[in-house]
N, CA, C and O atoms as a DFTB+ gen file, in Angstrom:
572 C
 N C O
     1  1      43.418      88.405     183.318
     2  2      44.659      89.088     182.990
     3  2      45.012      88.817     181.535
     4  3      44.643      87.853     180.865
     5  1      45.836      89.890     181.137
     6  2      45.564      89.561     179.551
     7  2      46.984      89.253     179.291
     8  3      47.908      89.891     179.796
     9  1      47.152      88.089     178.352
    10  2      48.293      87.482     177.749
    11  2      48.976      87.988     176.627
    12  3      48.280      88.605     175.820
    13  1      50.279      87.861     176.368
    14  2      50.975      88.548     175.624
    15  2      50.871      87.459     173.970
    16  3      51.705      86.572     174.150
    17  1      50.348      87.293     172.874
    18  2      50.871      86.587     171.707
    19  2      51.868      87.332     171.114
    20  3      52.095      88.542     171.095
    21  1      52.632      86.000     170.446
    22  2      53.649      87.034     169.592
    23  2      53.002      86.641     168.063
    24  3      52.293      85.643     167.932
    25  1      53.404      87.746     166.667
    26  2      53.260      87.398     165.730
    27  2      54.458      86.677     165.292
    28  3      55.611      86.746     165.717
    29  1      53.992      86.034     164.439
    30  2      55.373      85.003     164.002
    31  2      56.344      85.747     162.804
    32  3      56.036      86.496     161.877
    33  1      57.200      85.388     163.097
    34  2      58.149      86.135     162.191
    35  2      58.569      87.726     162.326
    36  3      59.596      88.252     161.898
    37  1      57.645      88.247     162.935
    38  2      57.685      90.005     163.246
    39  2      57.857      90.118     164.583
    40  3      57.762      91.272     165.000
    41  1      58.138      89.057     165.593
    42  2      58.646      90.000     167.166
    43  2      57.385      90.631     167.161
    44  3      57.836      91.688     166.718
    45  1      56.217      90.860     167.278
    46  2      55.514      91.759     167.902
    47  2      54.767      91.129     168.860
    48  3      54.495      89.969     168.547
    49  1      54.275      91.541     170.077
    50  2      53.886      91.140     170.851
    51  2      52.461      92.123     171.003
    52  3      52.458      93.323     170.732
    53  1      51.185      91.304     171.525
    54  2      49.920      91.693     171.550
    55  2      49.131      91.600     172.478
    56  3      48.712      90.452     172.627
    57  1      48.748      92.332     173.170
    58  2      47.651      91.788     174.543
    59  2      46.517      90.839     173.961
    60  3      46.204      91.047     172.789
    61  1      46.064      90.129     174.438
    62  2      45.160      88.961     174.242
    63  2      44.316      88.034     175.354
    64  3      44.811      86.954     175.674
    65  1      43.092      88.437     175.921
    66  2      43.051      87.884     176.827
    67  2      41.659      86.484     177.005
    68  3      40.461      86.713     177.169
    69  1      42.188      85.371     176.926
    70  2      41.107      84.486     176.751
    71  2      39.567      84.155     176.863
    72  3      38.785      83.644     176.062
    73  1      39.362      84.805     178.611
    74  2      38.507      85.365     178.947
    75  2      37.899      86.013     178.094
    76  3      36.964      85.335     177.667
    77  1      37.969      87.193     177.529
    78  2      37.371      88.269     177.276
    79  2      37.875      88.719     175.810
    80  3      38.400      89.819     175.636
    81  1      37.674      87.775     174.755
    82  2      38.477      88.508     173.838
    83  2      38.176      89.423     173.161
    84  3      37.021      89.354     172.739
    85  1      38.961      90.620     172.749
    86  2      38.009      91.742     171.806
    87  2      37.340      91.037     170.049
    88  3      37.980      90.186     169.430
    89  1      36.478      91.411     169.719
    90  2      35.971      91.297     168.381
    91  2      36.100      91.841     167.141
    92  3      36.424      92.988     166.835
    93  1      35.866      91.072     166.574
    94  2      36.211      91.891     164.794
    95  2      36.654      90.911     163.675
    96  3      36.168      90.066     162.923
    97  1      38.039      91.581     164.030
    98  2      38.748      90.470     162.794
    99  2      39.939      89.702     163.714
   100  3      40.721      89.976     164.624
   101  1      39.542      88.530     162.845
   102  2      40.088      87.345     163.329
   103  2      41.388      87.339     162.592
   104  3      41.400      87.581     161.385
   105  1      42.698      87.025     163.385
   106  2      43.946      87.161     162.608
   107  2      44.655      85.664     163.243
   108  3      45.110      85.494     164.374
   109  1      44.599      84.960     162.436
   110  2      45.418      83.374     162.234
   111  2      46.373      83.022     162.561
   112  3      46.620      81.878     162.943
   113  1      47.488      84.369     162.447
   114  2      48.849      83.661     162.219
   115  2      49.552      84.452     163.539
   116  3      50.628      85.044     163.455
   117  1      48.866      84.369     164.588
   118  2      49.438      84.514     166.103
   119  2      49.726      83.343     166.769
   120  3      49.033      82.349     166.554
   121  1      50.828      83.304     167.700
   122  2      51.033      82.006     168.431
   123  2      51.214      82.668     169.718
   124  3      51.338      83.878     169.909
   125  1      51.212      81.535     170.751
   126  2      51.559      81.856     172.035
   127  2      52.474      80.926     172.262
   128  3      52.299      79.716     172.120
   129  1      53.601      81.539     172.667
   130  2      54.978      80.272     172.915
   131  2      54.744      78.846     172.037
   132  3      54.805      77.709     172.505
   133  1      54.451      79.232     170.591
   134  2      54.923      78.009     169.607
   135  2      53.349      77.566     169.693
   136  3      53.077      76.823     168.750
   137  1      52.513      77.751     170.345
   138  2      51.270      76.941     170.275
   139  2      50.742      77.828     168.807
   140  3      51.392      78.816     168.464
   141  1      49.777      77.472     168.166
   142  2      48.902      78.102     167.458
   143  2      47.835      78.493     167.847
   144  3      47.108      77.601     168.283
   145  1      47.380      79.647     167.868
   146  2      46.235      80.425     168.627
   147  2      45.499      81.286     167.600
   148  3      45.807      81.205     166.411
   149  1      44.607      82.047     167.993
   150  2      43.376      82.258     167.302
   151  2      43.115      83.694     167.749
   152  3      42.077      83.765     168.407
   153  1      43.566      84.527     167.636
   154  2      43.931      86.157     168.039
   155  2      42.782      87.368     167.476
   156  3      42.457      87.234     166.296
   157  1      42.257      88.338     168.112
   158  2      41.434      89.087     167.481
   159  2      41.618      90.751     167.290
   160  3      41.868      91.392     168.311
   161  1      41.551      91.166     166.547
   162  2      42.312      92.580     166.777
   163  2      41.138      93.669     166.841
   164  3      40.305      93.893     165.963
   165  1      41.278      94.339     168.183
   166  2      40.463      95.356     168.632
   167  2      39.971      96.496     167.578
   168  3      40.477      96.715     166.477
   169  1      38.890      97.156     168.156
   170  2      38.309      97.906     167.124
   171  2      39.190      99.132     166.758
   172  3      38.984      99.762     165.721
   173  1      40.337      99.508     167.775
   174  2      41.378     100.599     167.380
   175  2      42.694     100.060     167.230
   176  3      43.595     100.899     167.238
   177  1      43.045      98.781     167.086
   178  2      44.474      98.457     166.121
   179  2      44.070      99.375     164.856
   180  3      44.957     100.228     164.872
   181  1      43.432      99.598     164.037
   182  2      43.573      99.583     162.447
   183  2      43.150     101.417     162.671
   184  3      43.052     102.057     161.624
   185  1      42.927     102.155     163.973
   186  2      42.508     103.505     163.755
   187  2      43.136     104.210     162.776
   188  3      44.357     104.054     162.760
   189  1      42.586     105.086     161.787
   190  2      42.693     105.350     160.604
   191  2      43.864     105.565     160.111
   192  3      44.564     106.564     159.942
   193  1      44.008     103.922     159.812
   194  2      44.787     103.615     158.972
   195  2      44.317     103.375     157.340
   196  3      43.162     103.118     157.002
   197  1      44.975     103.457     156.813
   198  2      44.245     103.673     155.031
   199  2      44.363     102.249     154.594
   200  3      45.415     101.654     154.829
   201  1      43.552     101.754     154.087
   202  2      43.713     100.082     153.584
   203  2      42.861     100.685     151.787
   204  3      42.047     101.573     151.532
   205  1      43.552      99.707     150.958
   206  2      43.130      99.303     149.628
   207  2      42.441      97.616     149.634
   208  3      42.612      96.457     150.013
   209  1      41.832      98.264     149.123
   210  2      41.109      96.436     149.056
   211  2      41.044      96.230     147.563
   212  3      40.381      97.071     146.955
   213  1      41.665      95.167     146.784
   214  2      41.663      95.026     145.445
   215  2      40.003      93.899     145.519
   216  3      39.477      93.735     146.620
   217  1      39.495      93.365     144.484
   218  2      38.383      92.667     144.548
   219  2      37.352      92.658     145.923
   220  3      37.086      91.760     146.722
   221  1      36.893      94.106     145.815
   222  2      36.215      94.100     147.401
   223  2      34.939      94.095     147.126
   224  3      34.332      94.100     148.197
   225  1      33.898      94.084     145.837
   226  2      33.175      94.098     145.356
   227  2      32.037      93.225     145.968
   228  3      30.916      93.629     146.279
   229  1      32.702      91.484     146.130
   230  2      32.284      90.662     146.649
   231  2      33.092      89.247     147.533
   232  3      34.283      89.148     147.827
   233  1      32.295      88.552     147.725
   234  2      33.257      87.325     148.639
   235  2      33.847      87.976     149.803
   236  3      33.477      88.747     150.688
   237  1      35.153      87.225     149.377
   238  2      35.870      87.839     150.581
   239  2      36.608      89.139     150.732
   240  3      37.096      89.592     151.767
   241  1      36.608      89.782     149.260
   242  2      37.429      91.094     149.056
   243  2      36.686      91.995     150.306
   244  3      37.247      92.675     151.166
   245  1      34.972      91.719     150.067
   246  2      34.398      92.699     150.546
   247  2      34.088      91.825     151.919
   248  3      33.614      92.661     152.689
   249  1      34.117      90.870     152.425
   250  2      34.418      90.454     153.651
   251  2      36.033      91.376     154.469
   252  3      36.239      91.709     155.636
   253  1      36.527      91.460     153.744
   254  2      37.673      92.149     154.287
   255  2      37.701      93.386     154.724
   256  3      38.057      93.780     155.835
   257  1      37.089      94.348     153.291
   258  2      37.393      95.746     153.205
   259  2      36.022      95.859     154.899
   260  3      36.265      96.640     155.819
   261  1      34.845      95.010     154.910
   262  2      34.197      95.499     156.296
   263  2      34.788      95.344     157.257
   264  3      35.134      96.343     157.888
   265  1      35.036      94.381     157.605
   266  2      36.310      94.139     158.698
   267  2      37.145      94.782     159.255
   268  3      37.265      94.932     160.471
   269  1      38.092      95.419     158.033
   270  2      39.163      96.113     158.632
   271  2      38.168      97.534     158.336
   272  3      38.914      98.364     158.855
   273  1      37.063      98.278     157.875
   274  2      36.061      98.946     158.883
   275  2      36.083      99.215     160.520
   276  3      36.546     100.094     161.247
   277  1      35.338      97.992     160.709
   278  2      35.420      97.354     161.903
   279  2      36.694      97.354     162.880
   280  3      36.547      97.268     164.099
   281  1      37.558      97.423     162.462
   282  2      38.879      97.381     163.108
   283  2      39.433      99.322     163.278
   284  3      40.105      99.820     164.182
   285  1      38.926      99.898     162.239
   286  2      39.393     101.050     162.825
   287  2      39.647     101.580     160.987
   288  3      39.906     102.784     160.970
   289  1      39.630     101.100     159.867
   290  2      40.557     101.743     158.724
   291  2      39.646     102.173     158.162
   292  3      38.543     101.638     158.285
   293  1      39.845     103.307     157.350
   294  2      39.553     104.052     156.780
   295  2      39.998     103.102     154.826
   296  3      41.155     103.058     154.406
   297  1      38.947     102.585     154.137
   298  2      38.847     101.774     153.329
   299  2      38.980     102.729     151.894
   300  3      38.873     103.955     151.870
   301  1      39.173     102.068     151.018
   302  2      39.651     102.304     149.527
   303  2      39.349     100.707     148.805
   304  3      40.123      99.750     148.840
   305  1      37.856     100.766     148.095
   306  2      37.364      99.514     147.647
   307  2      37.624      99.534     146.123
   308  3      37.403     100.434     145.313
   309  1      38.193      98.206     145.933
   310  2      38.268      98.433     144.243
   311  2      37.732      97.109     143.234
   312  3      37.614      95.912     143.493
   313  1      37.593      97.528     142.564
   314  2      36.902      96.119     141.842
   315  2      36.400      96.475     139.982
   316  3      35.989      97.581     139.630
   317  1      36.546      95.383     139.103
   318  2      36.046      95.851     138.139
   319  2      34.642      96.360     137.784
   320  3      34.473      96.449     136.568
   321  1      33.974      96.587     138.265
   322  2      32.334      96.870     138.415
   323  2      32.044      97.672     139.333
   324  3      32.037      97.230     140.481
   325  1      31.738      99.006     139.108
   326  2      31.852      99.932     140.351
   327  2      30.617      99.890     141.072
   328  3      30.722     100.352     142.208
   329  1      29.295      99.410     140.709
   330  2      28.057      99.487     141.482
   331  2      28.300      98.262     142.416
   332  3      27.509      98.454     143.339
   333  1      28.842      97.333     142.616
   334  2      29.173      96.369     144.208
   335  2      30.026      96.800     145.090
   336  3      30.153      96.598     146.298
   337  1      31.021      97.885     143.751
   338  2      32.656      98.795     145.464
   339  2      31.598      99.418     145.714
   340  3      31.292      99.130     146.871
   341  1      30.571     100.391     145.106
   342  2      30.178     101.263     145.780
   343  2      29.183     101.055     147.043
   344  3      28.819     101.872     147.889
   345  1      28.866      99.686     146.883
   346  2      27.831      98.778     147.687
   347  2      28.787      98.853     148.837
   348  3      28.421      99.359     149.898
   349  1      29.887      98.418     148.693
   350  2      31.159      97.972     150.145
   351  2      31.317      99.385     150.906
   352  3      31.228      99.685     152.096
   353  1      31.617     100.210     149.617
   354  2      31.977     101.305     150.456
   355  2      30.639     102.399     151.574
   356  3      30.641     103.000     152.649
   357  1      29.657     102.097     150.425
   358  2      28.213     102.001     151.724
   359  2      28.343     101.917     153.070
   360  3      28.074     102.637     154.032
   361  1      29.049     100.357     152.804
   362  2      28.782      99.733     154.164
   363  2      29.801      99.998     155.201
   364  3      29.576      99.786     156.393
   365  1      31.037     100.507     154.707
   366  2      32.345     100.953     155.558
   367  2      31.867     102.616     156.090
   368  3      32.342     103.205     157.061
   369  1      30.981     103.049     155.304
   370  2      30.758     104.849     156.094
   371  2      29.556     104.721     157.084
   372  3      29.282     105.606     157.894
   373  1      28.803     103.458     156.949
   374  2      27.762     103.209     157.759
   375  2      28.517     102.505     159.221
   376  3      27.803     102.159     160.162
   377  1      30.212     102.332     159.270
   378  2      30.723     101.344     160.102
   379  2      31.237     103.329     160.908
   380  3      31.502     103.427     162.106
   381  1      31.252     104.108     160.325
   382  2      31.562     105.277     160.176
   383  2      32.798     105.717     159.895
   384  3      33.261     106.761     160.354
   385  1      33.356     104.994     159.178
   386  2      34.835     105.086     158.358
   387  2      34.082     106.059     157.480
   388  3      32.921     106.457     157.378
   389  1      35.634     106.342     156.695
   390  2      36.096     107.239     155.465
   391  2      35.830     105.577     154.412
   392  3      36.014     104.448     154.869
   393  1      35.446     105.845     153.204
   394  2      35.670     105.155     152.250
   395  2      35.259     106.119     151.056
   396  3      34.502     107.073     150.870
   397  1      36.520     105.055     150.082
   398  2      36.197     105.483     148.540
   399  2      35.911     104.035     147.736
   400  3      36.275     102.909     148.073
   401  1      35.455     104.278     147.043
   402  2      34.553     102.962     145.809
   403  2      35.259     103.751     144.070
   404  3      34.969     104.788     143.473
   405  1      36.142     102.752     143.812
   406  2      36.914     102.799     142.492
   407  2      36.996     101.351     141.624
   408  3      37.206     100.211     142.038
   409  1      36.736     101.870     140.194
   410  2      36.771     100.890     139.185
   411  2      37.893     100.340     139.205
   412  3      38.418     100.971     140.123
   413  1      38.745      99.529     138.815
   414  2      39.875      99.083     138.865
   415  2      39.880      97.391     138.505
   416  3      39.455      96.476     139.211
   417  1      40.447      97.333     137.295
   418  2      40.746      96.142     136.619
   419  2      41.867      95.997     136.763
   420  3      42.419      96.637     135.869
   421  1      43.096      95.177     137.820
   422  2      43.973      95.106     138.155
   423  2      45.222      94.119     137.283
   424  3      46.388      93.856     137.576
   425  1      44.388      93.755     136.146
   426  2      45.281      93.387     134.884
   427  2      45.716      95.037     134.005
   428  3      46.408      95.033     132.987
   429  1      45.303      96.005     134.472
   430  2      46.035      96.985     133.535
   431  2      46.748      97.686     134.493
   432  3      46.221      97.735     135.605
   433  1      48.170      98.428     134.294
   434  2      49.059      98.524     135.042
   435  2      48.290     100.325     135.707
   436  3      48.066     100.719     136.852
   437  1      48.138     100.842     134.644
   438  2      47.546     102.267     134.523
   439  2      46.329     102.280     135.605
   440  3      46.448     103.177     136.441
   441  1      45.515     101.694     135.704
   442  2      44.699     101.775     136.182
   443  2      44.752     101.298     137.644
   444  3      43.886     101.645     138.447
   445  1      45.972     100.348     138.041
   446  2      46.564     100.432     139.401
   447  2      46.609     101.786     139.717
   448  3      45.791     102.476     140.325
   449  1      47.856     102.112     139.137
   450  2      48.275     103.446     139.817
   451  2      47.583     104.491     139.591
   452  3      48.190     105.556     139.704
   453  1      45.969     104.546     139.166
   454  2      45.272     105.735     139.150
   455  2      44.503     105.299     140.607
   456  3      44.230     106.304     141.262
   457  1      44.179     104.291     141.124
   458  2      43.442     103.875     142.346
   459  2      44.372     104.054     142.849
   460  3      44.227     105.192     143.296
   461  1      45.788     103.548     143.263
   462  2      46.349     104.689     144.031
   463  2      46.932     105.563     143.910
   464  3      47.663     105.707     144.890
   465  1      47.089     106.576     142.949
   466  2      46.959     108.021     143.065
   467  2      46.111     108.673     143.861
   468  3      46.391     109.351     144.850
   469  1      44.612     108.350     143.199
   470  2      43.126     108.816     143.614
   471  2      43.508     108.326     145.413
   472  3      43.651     109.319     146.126
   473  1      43.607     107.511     145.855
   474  2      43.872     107.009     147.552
   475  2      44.155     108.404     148.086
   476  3      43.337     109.232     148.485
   477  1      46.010     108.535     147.984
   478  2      46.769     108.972     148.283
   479  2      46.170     110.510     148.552
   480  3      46.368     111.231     149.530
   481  1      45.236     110.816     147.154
   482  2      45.088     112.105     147.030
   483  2      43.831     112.581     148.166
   484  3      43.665     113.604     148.830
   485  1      43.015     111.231     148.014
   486  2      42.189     111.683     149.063
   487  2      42.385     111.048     150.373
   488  3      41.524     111.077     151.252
   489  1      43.513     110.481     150.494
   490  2      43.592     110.071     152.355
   491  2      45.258     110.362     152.451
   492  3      45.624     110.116     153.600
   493  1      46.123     110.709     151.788
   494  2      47.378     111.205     152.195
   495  2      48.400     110.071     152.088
   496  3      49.567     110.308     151.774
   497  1      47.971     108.882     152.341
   498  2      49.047     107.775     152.165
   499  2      47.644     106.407     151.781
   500  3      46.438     106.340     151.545
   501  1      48.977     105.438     151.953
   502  2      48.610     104.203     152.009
   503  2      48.853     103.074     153.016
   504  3      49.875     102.410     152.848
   505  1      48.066     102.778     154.013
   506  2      49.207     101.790     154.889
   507  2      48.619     100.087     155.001
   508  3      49.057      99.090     155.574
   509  1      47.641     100.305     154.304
   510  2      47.549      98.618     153.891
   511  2      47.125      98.269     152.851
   512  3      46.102      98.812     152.434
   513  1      47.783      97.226     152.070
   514  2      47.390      96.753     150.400
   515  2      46.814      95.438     150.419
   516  3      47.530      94.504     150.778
   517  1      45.376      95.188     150.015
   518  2      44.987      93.699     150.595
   519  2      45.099      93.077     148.701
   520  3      44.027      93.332     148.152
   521  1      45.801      92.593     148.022
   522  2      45.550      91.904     146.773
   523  2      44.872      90.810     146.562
   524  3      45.268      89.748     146.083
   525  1      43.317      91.253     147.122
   526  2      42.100      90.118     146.928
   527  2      41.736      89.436     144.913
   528  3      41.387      88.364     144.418
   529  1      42.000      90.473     144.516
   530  2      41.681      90.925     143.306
   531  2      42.526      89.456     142.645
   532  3      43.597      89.038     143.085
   533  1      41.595      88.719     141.288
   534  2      42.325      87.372     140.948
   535  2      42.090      87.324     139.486
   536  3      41.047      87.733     138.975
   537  1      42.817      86.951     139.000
   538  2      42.178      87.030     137.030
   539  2      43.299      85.847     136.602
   540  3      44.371      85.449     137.060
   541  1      42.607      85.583     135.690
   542  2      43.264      84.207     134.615
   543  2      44.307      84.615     133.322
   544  3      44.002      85.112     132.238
   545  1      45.257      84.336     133.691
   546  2      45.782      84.472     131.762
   547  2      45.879      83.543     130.846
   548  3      46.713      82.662     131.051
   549  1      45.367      83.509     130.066
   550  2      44.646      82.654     129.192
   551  2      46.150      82.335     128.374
   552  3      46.217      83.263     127.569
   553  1      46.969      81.763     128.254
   554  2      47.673      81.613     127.123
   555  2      48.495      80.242     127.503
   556  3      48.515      79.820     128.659
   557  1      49.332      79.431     126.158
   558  2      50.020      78.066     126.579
   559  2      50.387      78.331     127.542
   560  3      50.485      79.516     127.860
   561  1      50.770      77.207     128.472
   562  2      52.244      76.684     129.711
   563  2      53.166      77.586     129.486
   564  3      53.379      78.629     130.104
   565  1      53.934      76.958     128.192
   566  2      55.322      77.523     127.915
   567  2      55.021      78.739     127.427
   568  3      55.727      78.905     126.433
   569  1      54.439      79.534     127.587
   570  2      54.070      81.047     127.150
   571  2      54.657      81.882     128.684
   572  3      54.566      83.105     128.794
């Protein structure tokens, strides 16, 4: 019989059943009555839903953008180097998602909002923003 988790902070409640749990992606921050538990979200929670993946190129950006594949979304990979998004996004139409593979250096403001423009234009919205994407600014403390 399958058990109810709640997410913390959001009231939502989730079927979950120990026995038998569904596969994919693993989501952390579920509890069951205050315990901490270890929750998995089925291959149609995420049905095409639109996700951005900032740094999906490699690591974990692109650990992610497959995943939520896997889960049901329809992906938007971004990264400064377009021959590794385009590698991710490969692998999200082979999961048989929708994906797009975009350049995107997320230190320039312009070039945000052309990755999501370009999204929007080709999937209609946006309903998940993953900010994998990480860069250094080089200047003093007190700067």
């Amino acid at each position: 019989m399958a058990e109810l988790l709640q997410v913390k902070g959001l009231g939502v409640e989730l079927p979950y059943s120990r026995a038998r749990p569904p596969s994919l992606v693993r989501f952390g921050c579920l509890s069951r009555r205050g315990a901490h538990e270890r929750c998995y979200l089925t291959a149609c929670m995420l049905e095409d839903r639109v996700a951005i993946v900032t740094g999906a190129g490699q690591g974990i950006g692109r650990a992610i953008a497959v995943e939520l594949a896997k889960a049901g979304a329809h992906v938007v990979a971004g990264g400064r180097r377009l021959e590794p998004v385009e590698a991710v996004a490969g692998e999200v139409r082979a999961l048989g998602r929708r994906s797009l593979a975009l350049s995107c250096d997320v230190r320039d403001s312009a070039q945000v909002e052309r990755m999501v423009a370009e999204t929007v234009r080709e999937f209609g919205r946006v309903d998940l923003l993953v900010n994998n994407a990480g860069y250094r600014i080089r200047a003093p403390l007190d700067q």
